[in-house]
Coordinates of C-alpha atoms in Angstrom, one line a residue:
Chain A
M183 CA 21.4 5.5 22.5
Q184 CA 22.6 8.4 24.8
C185 CA 24.6 10.9 23.4
D186 CA 28.2 11.1 24.4
L187 CA 28.2 14.8 25.4
K188 CA 32.0 15.8 25.1
T189 CA 31.9 14.1 21.3
D190 CA 28.3 15.6 20.2
T191 CA 28.8 19.3 21.7
S192 CA 31.8 19.6 19.6
R193 CA 30.7 17.7 16.5
Y194 CA 27.0 19.2 16.3
A195 CA 27.9 22.3 18.2
R196 CA 26.2 24.7 15.6
Q197 CA 23.3 23.0 15.2
I198 CA 22.8 22.3 19.1
I199 CA 22.8 26.0 19.7
L200 CA 19.7 26.1 17.6
S201 CA 16.7 26.6 19.8
E202 CA 14.8 24.2 17.4
V203 CA 17.5 21.7 18.2
G204 CA 19.3 21.8 21.3
A205 CA 20.3 18.7 23.1
L206 CA 16.5 17.5 23.0
G207 CA 16.8 17.5 19.1
Q208 CA 20.1 16.3 19.0
Q209 CA 19.4 13.2 21.1
R210 CA 15.9 12.6 18.8
L211 CA 18.2 12.6 15.7
K212 CA 20.5 10.2 17.2
D213 CA 17.3 8.3 18.0
S214 CA 16.1 8.1 14.7
K215 CA 16.0 5.7 11.6
V216 CA 15.7 6.8 8.3
L217 CA 15.8 4.3 5.0
V218 CA 16.9 6.0 2.1
V219 CA 15.9 4.7 -1.3
G220 CA 18.5 5.1 -4.0
A221 CA 21.5 6.0 -3.4
G222 CA 21.8 8.4 -6.5
G223 CA 21.6 12.4 -7.5
L224 CA 19.0 12.5 -4.7
G225 CA 20.3 10.0 -2.1
C226 CA 23.8 11.4 -2.0
P227 CA 23.5 14.7 -0.7
V228 CA 20.3 13.5 1.6
L229 CA 22.8 10.5 3.3
L230 CA 25.5 13.1 3.8
Y231 CA 23.7 15.5 5.3
L232 CA 21.5 13.4 7.6
A233 CA 25.2 11.7 8.5
G234 CA 26.5 15.0 8.9
A235 CA 23.3 15.8 11.4
G236 CA 23.6 13.0 13.5
V237 CA 20.8 10.6 12.7
G238 CA 21.8 7.8 14.7
T239 CA 20.6 4.9 12.0
L240 CA 20.6 5.2 8.0
G241 CA 19.3 2.4 5.6
I242 CA 20.7 2.8 1.9
I243 CA 18.8 0.4 -0.5
D244 CA 20.0 0.4 -4.1
N245 CA 21.2 -2.7 -6.4
D246 CA 23.4 -0.4 -8.8
I247 CA 27.1 -0.2 -9.3
V248 CA 29.2 3.1 -9.5
D249 CA 29.5 4.1 -13.2
L250 CA 31.6 7.3 -14.1
S251 CA 28.8 8.8 -15.5
N252 CA 27.4 9.0 -11.9
L253 CA 30.0 11.2 -10.5
H254 CA 29.0 14.3 -11.9
R255 CA 25.9 14.5 -9.6
Q256 CA 26.4 11.9 -7.0
I257 CA 28.7 13.3 -4.9
L258 CA 29.2 10.7 -2.4
Y259 CA 31.2 8.6 -5.1
G260 CA 35.0 9.4 -6.6
V261 CA 36.7 7.5 -9.7
A262 CA 38.1 4.9 -7.5
D263 CA 34.6 3.9 -6.3
V264 CA 33.7 3.1 -9.8
G265 CA 32.4 -0.4 -10.5
E266 CA 31.5 -1.0 -6.6
L267 CA 28.0 -1.6 -5.5
K268 CA 26.8 2.0 -4.5
V269 CA 25.8 1.2 -0.9
S270 CA 29.0 -0.2 -0.1
A271 CA 31.1 2.8 -1.3
A272 CA 28.3 5.1 0.2
K273 CA 28.5 3.6 3.6
R274 CA 32.4 4.1 3.3
R275 CA 32.1 7.3 2.6
V276 CA 29.1 8.0 5.1
N277 CA 30.9 6.8 7.8
Q278 CA 34.0 8.5 6.8
L279 CA 32.3 11.8 7.7
N280 CA 30.1 10.2 10.8
P281 CA 31.8 7.1 12.5
D282 CA 29.7 6.9 15.3
I283 CA 26.2 6.1 13.1
V284 CA 25.3 3.1 12.2
V285 CA 24.5 2.5 8.4
D286 CA 22.7 -0.5 7.3
T287 CA 23.1 -1.5 3.6
F288 CA 20.8 -3.4 1.2
A289 CA 21.7 -4.0 -2.2
T290 CA 18.4 -5.2 -3.7
T291 CA 15.3 -3.4 -5.6
L292 CA 12.4 -2.9 -3.7
N293 CA 9.7 -5.2 -4.9
P294 CA 6.1 -6.1 -3.4
D295 CA 7.4 -8.7 -1.6
N296 CA 9.8 -7.4 0.4
V297 CA 8.9 -3.6 0.7
L298 CA 7.0 -4.1 4.1
S299 CA 9.7 -5.8 5.8
L300 CA 12.3 -3.4 4.5
L301 CA 10.6 -0.6 5.6
A302 CA 9.0 -1.7 8.6
S303 CA 12.2 -1.0 11.2
Y304 CA 12.8 2.6 9.9
D305 CA 10.8 6.0 11.2
I306 CA 11.1 7.7 7.6
I307 CA 11.3 6.5 4.1
V308 CA 13.2 8.9 1.6
D309 CA 12.4 8.1 -1.8
A310 CA 15.3 9.0 -3.7
T311 CA 14.2 6.8 -6.6
D312 CA 14.5 7.2 -10.3
N313 CA 11.8 5.2 -11.4
F314 CA 8.3 5.7 -11.1
D315 CA 7.4 2.0 -10.6
T316 CA 9.6 2.3 -7.0
K317 CA 7.9 5.4 -6.2
Y318 CA 4.4 4.1 -6.3
L319 CA 5.4 1.1 -4.4
I320 CA 7.3 3.3 -1.5
S321 CA 4.1 5.7 -1.7
D322 CA 1.4 2.4 -1.2
A323 CA 4.1 0.7 1.6
C324 CA 4.1 3.7 3.4
V325 CA 0.6 4.2 3.4
A326 CA 0.2 0.2 4.7
G327 CA 2.9 0.8 7.4
E328 CA 2.1 3.8 8.2
K329 CA 5.4 5.9 7.0
P330 CA 6.3 9.1 6.4
M331 CA 7.9 9.6 2.5
V332 CA 10.0 12.6 1.6
Y333 CA 9.6 12.7 -1.8
A334 CA 11.8 14.0 -4.6
S335 CA 12.1 14.1 -8.3
I336 CA 13.9 15.5 -10.9
S337 CA 13.8 16.5 -14.6
Q338 CA 16.5 18.7 -16.4
F339 CA 16.4 22.1 -14.7
E340 CA 13.5 20.8 -12.5
G341 CA 12.5 19.4 -9.6
Q342 CA 9.8 18.5 -6.8
V343 CA 9.7 18.0 -3.2
S344 CA 6.8 17.0 -0.8
V345 CA 6.0 15.1 2.6
F346 CA 3.5 12.3 1.9
N347 CA 1.4 10.5 4.7
H348 CA 2.8 12.3 7.4
Y349 CA 0.6 12.1 11.1
H350 CA -0.8 15.1 11.9
H351 CA -1.4 15.2 15.5
A352 CA -3.8 18.1 15.4
T353 CA -6.1 16.0 13.3
Q354 CA -5.0 12.6 13.9
E355 CA -5.0 12.0 10.4
R356 CA -2.6 11.3 7.4
G357 CA -1.4 14.2 4.9
P358 CA -2.0 13.2 1.3
C359 CA 0.1 10.4 -0.4
F360 CA 1.9 10.6 -3.9
R361 CA -1.5 9.1 -5.6
D362 CA -3.0 11.7 -4.2
L363 CA -1.3 14.4 -6.3
F364 CA -0.6 11.8 -9.5
E365 CA -3.0 9.3 -9.6
T366 CA -1.2 7.3 -12.0
P367 CA 2.3 7.5 -14.0
P368 CA 2.5 8.5 -17.5
P369 CA 2.4 6.5 -20.4
P370 CA 6.0 4.8 -21.1
H371 CA 6.0 7.3 -24.1
L372 CA 5.5 10.2 -22.0
T373 CA 8.4 9.1 -19.5
Q374 CA 12.1 10.0 -19.4
N375 CA 14.8 9.2 -16.7
C376 CA 17.7 11.2 -16.1
A377 CA 20.0 9.1 -18.6
Q378 CA 17.5 9.6 -21.5
A379 CA 16.5 13.4 -20.6
G380 CA 19.5 14.5 -19.3
V381 CA 19.9 16.3 -15.9
L382 CA 22.8 18.7 -14.2
G383 CA 24.2 17.7 -11.7
V384 CA 23.5 20.8 -9.1
I385 CA 19.7 20.0 -9.7
P386 CA 19.5 16.7 -7.5
G387 CA 21.7 18.4 -5.2
L388 CA 19.1 21.2 -4.7
L389 CA 16.4 18.7 -4.5
G390 CA 18.0 16.2 -2.0
C391 CA 19.4 19.1 0.1
F392 CA 15.5 20.1 0.8
Q393 CA 14.8 16.2 1.2
A394 CA 17.1 16.0 3.8
N395 CA 15.9 19.4 5.4
E396 CA 12.5 18.0 5.7
V397 CA 13.6 14.9 7.4
L398 CA 15.6 17.1 10.0
K399 CA 12.3 18.8 10.5
L400 CA 10.4 15.7 11.0
I401 CA 12.7 14.3 13.3
L402 CA 13.1 17.8 15.0
Q403 CA 9.6 18.4 15.2
T404 CA 9.9 21.7 14.1
G405 CA 8.9 23.9 11.6
E406 CA 6.1 23.4 8.6
P407 CA 7.1 20.0 7.1
L408 CA 6.0 19.9 3.1
S409 CA 3.0 17.6 3.9
G410 CA -0.2 18.6 2.0
K411 CA 2.6 20.8 0.0
L412 CA 4.4 20.5 -3.2
L413 CA 7.5 22.8 -3.7
S414 CA 8.2 22.8 -7.4
I415 CA 11.4 24.4 -8.6
D416 CA 12.6 25.5 -12.3
C417 CA 16.3 26.3 -11.6
L418 CA 16.9 27.5 -15.2
D419 CA 14.5 30.6 -14.3
N420 CA 14.3 30.7 -10.7
T421 CA 10.7 30.1 -10.2
F422 CA 9.3 28.2 -6.9
H423 CA 5.6 27.4 -6.5
L424 CA 4.3 26.3 -3.3
L425 CA 1.5 24.2 -3.8
S426 CA -1.3 22.6 -1.7
V427 CA -2.2 19.1 -2.6
H428 CA -5.0 17.4 -1.0
K429 CA -6.4 13.8 -0.4
N430 CA -8.5 12.8 -3.0
R431 CA -11.6 11.1 -1.6
N432 CA -13.0 9.7 -4.8
R433 CA -9.4 7.8 -5.5
L434 CA -9.5 3.7 -5.3
P435 CA -7.2 2.7 -3.1
A436 CA -4.2 0.8 -5.5
P437 CA -5.3 -2.9 -5.9
T438 CA -1.7 -4.4 -4.6
L439 CA 1.4 -2.7 -3.3
G440 CA 2.8 -0.4 -6.3
A441 CA 0.1 -1.4 -8.9
S442 CA -0.1 0.9 -12.1
T443 CA -3.6 1.3 -12.0
T444 CA -4.1 3.3 -15.8
P445 CA -3.5 3.5 -18.1
A446 CA -4.7 0.2 -17.6
W447 CA -3.6 -2.9 -19.7
R448 CA -5.7 -5.5 -20.0
D449 CA -4.9 -9.2 -21.0
S450 CA -8.2 -8.9 -23.2
D451 CA -6.3 -6.0 -24.7
W452 CA -4.3 -8.8 -27.0
L453 CA -6.2 -9.7 -30.0
S454 CA -5.2 -13.4 -31.2
P455 CA -4.3 -13.7 -35.4
D456 CA -7.2 -16.0 -35.6
K457 CA -9.8 -13.6 -34.1
L458 CA -8.3 -10.9 -36.5
H459 CA -8.5 -13.3 -39.4
D460 CA -12.2 -13.7 -38.6
W461 CA -13.1 -10.1 -38.3
L462 CA -11.5 -9.3 -41.6
E463 CA -12.7 -12.1 -43.4
S464 CA -16.6 -10.7 -42.1
Q465 CA -15.5 -7.6 -42.8
A466 CA -16.4 -6.5 -39.3
P467 CA -16.1 -2.6 -38.6
L468 CA -12.9 -2.2 -37.4
Q469 CA -10.0 0.5 -38.1
L470 CA -6.7 -1.4 -38.4
V471 CA -3.4 1.3 -37.5
D472 CA 0.0 0.2 -38.3
V473 CA 2.3 1.4 -35.6
R474 CA 5.6 0.7 -37.4
D475 CA 7.8 3.2 -39.7
S476 CA 7.0 3.8 -43.0
H477 CA 9.9 1.5 -44.6
E478 CA 8.6 -1.6 -42.2
H479 CA 4.8 -0.9 -43.6
L480 CA 6.3 -0.6 -47.5
H481 CA 8.1 -3.7 -46.9
A482 CA 5.1 -5.8 -45.8
S483 CA 1.6 -5.0 -43.8
L484 CA -1.4 -6.2 -43.3
G485 CA -2.8 -2.8 -44.5
G486 CA -4.9 -0.3 -42.8
R487 CA -3.6 3.2 -42.0
L488 CA -0.1 3.9 -40.9
I489 CA 0.4 6.2 -38.0
P490 CA 4.0 5.6 -36.8
L491 CA 4.3 5.0 -32.8
K492 CA 5.8 8.6 -32.1
D493 CA 3.3 10.2 -33.7
I494 CA -0.1 8.4 -32.5
L495 CA -1.3 11.4 -30.2
D496 CA -0.4 13.9 -32.5
R497 CA -2.2 12.2 -35.1
R498 CA -5.2 11.0 -33.0
Q499 CA -7.7 12.7 -35.4
E500 CA -7.2 10.1 -37.3
L501 CA -8.3 7.3 -35.4
D502 CA -11.9 6.6 -35.7
T503 CA -12.9 5.5 -32.4
T504 CA -16.9 5.1 -33.3
R505 CA -14.9 1.7 -34.5
R506 CA -12.4 -1.3 -32.8
I507 CA -9.3 0.0 -33.5
V508 CA -6.7 -2.7 -33.6
F509 CA -3.2 -1.8 -33.7
Y510 CA -0.5 -3.8 -34.9
C511 CA 3.6 -3.6 -35.2
K512 CA 6.5 -6.1 -35.7
S513 CA 6.4 -8.1 -32.5
G514 CA 3.6 -6.7 -30.2
V515 CA 5.5 -4.5 -27.8
R516 CA 5.1 -1.4 -30.1
S517 CA 1.2 -1.9 -30.6
K518 CA 0.8 -2.2 -27.1
A519 CA 2.7 1.1 -26.0
A520 CA 0.4 2.7 -29.3
L521 CA -2.8 1.3 -27.3
L522 CA -2.0 2.5 -23.6
A523 CA -1.2 6.0 -25.3
V524 CA -4.5 6.0 -27.3
R525 CA -6.8 4.7 -24.2
S526 CA -5.2 7.8 -21.6
I527 CA -7.3 10.1 -24.1
H528 CA -9.9 7.7 -24.9
P529 CA -10.7 5.6 -21.8
H530 CA -13.7 4.3 -23.4
A531 CA -12.7 3.6 -26.7
E532 CA -12.8 -0.4 -28.0
L533 CA -8.9 -0.9 -28.4
F534 CA -6.8 -3.9 -29.4
S535 CA -3.2 -5.0 -30.2
L536 CA -2.2 -7.7 -32.1
E537 CA -0.5 -10.4 -30.2
G538 CA 2.9 -11.5 -32.0
G539 CA 2.6 -8.8 -34.5
I540 CA 2.5 -8.9 -37.9
E541 CA 5.2 -11.7 -37.5
R542 CA 3.1 -14.1 -35.8
Y543 CA 0.1 -13.2 -38.1
L544 CA 1.8 -13.7 -41.5
T545 CA 3.1 -17.0 -40.1
T546 CA -0.2 -18.2 -39.9
Y547 CA -2.0 -16.9 -42.6
P548 CA 1.0 -15.9 -45.2
D549 CA -1.1 -15.2 -48.2
N550 CA -3.0 -12.1 -46.1
A551 CA -0.5 -9.6 -46.2
T552 CA -2.0 -7.4 -48.6
L553 CA -5.4 -7.5 -46.5
V554 CA -6.4 -3.8 -46.7
A555 CA -8.8 -2.6 -43.8
P556 CA -10.6 0.4 -44.3
Chain B
M71 CA -6.2 37.7 -17.9
A72 CA -5.0 34.6 -16.4
V73 CA -1.2 33.3 -16.5
V74 CA -0.6 29.7 -17.4
H75 CA 2.5 28.3 -16.2
F76 CA 4.0 25.2 -18.0
P77 CA 6.8 23.1 -16.5
R78 CA 9.2 22.5 -19.4
Q79 CA 8.5 19.2 -20.6
F80 CA 5.0 20.8 -21.7
M81 CA 6.7 23.6 -23.8
P82 CA 7.1 20.9 -27.4
Y83 CA 3.5 21.6 -27.0
T84 CA 3.1 25.1 -26.7
D85 CA 5.7 26.5 -29.0
Q86 CA 8.2 26.7 -26.5
H87 CA 6.4 29.3 -24.3
K88 CA 6.7 28.7 -20.6
T89 CA 3.8 31.0 -19.8
H90 CA 0.8 32.2 -21.5
E91 CA -1.7 34.6 -21.0
A92 CA -5.2 33.5 -21.7
E93 CA -8.8 34.6 -21.4
G94 CA -11.4 33.1 -19.2
L95 CA -13.8 33.9 -16.3
C96 CA -13.1 30.3 -15.0
V97 CA -10.7 27.5 -15.3
N98 CA -12.9 25.7 -18.1
D99 CA -12.7 28.7 -20.0
V100 CA -9.2 29.3 -19.6
L101 CA -8.2 25.8 -20.5
G102 CA -11.0 26.2 -23.6
N103 CA -8.7 29.3 -25.0
L104 CA -5.2 27.6 -24.1
T105 CA -6.2 24.4 -26.0
A106 CA -7.7 26.5 -28.9
R107 CA -4.1 28.6 -28.7
F108 CA -2.1 25.6 -28.4
P109 CA -4.2 22.0 -29.6
A110 CA -0.9 19.9 -29.2
L111 CA -1.9 20.2 -25.3
I112 CA -4.6 17.6 -26.1
G113 CA -3.6 14.0 -25.8
P114 CA -0.1 14.3 -23.9
V115 CA -1.2 16.9 -21.3
F116 CA -5.5 17.4 -21.2
S117 CA -8.0 14.7 -22.5
E118 CA -10.4 15.7 -25.5
D119 CA -12.7 17.0 -22.8
L120 CA -10.0 18.9 -21.6
H121 CA -9.4 17.3 -18.1
P122 CA -5.7 17.3 -17.1
L123 CA -4.5 13.5 -17.5
P124 CA -4.0 11.7 -14.4
F125 CA -0.3 12.4 -13.9
V126 CA -0.7 16.2 -14.5
G127 CA -1.4 18.6 -11.9
L128 CA -3.5 21.5 -12.3
F129 CA -3.4 24.9 -9.5
V130 CA -5.1 28.1 -9.1
N131 CA -3.3 30.4 -7.1
G132 CA -1.6 27.4 -5.3
M133 CA -4.8 25.6 -5.1
P134 CA -5.5 22.4 -6.5
V135 CA -8.5 21.8 -9.1
M136 CA -9.7 18.2 -8.3
S137 CA -13.7 18.9 -9.2
A138 CA -16.1 20.1 -11.6
Q139 CA -17.0 22.9 -9.1
D140 CA -13.1 24.1 -8.9
R141 CA -13.7 24.0 -12.9
G142 CA -16.4 26.5 -13.1
R143 CA -15.5 29.0 -10.1
A144 CA -14.6 32.3 -10.9
L145 CA -11.2 33.6 -11.2
D146 CA -10.0 36.7 -10.2
S147 CA -8.1 39.0 -12.9
N148 CA -4.8 38.2 -12.0
A149 CA -5.4 34.8 -11.6
Q150 CA -1.9 32.1 -11.8
L151 CA -2.8 28.4 -13.4
I152 CA -0.2 26.1 -12.6
L153 CA 0.6 22.5 -14.8
I154 CA 2.8 20.2 -13.3
N155 CA 3.6 17.0 -14.5
A156 CA 4.9 13.7 -13.0
V157 CA 8.7 13.3 -13.0
A158 CA 10.8 10.4 -12.0
G159 CA 14.1 11.5 -12.0
G160 CA 16.6 10.8 -8.8

């Protein structure tokens, strides 16, 4: 695609006069294809600035619809867009800003089956997502597909931005990836998204602008990209830390795209009601831990120590990791979370979660509600 | 005296302190003194043997602490230890 010099000179005049851009740089921008995964708080400024700069092809992946609660930070959208697919509203707004660029839209979610094909035709991938599963999936796919990943994440007043898996011509090697920085995501009880933790609207705006800047530097082949670096920002006290990120040579590759490697859940972590009954009957050495709330415990329990899930790490000294520990709750959901939390600090402890919880256990063994394990 | 910087998500474990000055000749020493002062950091941030959990990054003067050698290396008198955590908001 060649520049229309008359139109482009006028539209892009203020950046073409930069020696780092020029006519050659503007042509590079026009020839580039950038995929933005997530059209939310980060994705909105990224898309606007890349469109404004004249990036020739923008892909947008998002399966969400515009909600009124998005508007304080997702600056592509207005009240009239509420209820519409974000990719549709985003494409319309982006093309209002710059009708000369191509906008591809994908109203879908990334998954291990579609990620490689969706990323394949783009030069640079922007991670503007809001969840760990997709971040690890994008990172693994960028490594597999040899694409640079321009990453950012935010939390309340803080944010991080980096460029992962960037090819360095000097070393003929790719830079570190997201897993080199954080090998695994935090367990669910330590994870909060914007809906849970809250966010000031300007924070994703700032971090999205940093991402757009990194994309433009990569395309223009100018400056020093944040490859092997992480910029960590606290906007409440204006603290900026530029941190080095190195490849973790001891890290095992992800077994599958987007795999969550630890804290690992194994099917063998489920303990059947029959097995628990056998262990209790034989007085096998174990610690039984009820992770429900106290009122549930008082209503009916299998005995053991009461440590509600929210307190499980604060009261970890009460866990006896020299014995098997069996966590139980109503149905198995909270006991699984408790097991993963405890495994994160005691990776070698013998931990089990009662399958189906106390509900299933008492269905099979209704007379055992008063069993008390040490 | 090393200065340790915490992300805001760790402040519930540090009595709401954003930074803390801790004595120590090396990273291991500093982390020992730090967790003695703020024991709630063990569990959500550090393992029982004071290793950062896999979703926590530890840096000294901007360089990552990745090995036992890094943890035992002598710190300069005004070392800055920076902790970050994996976040996913977008």
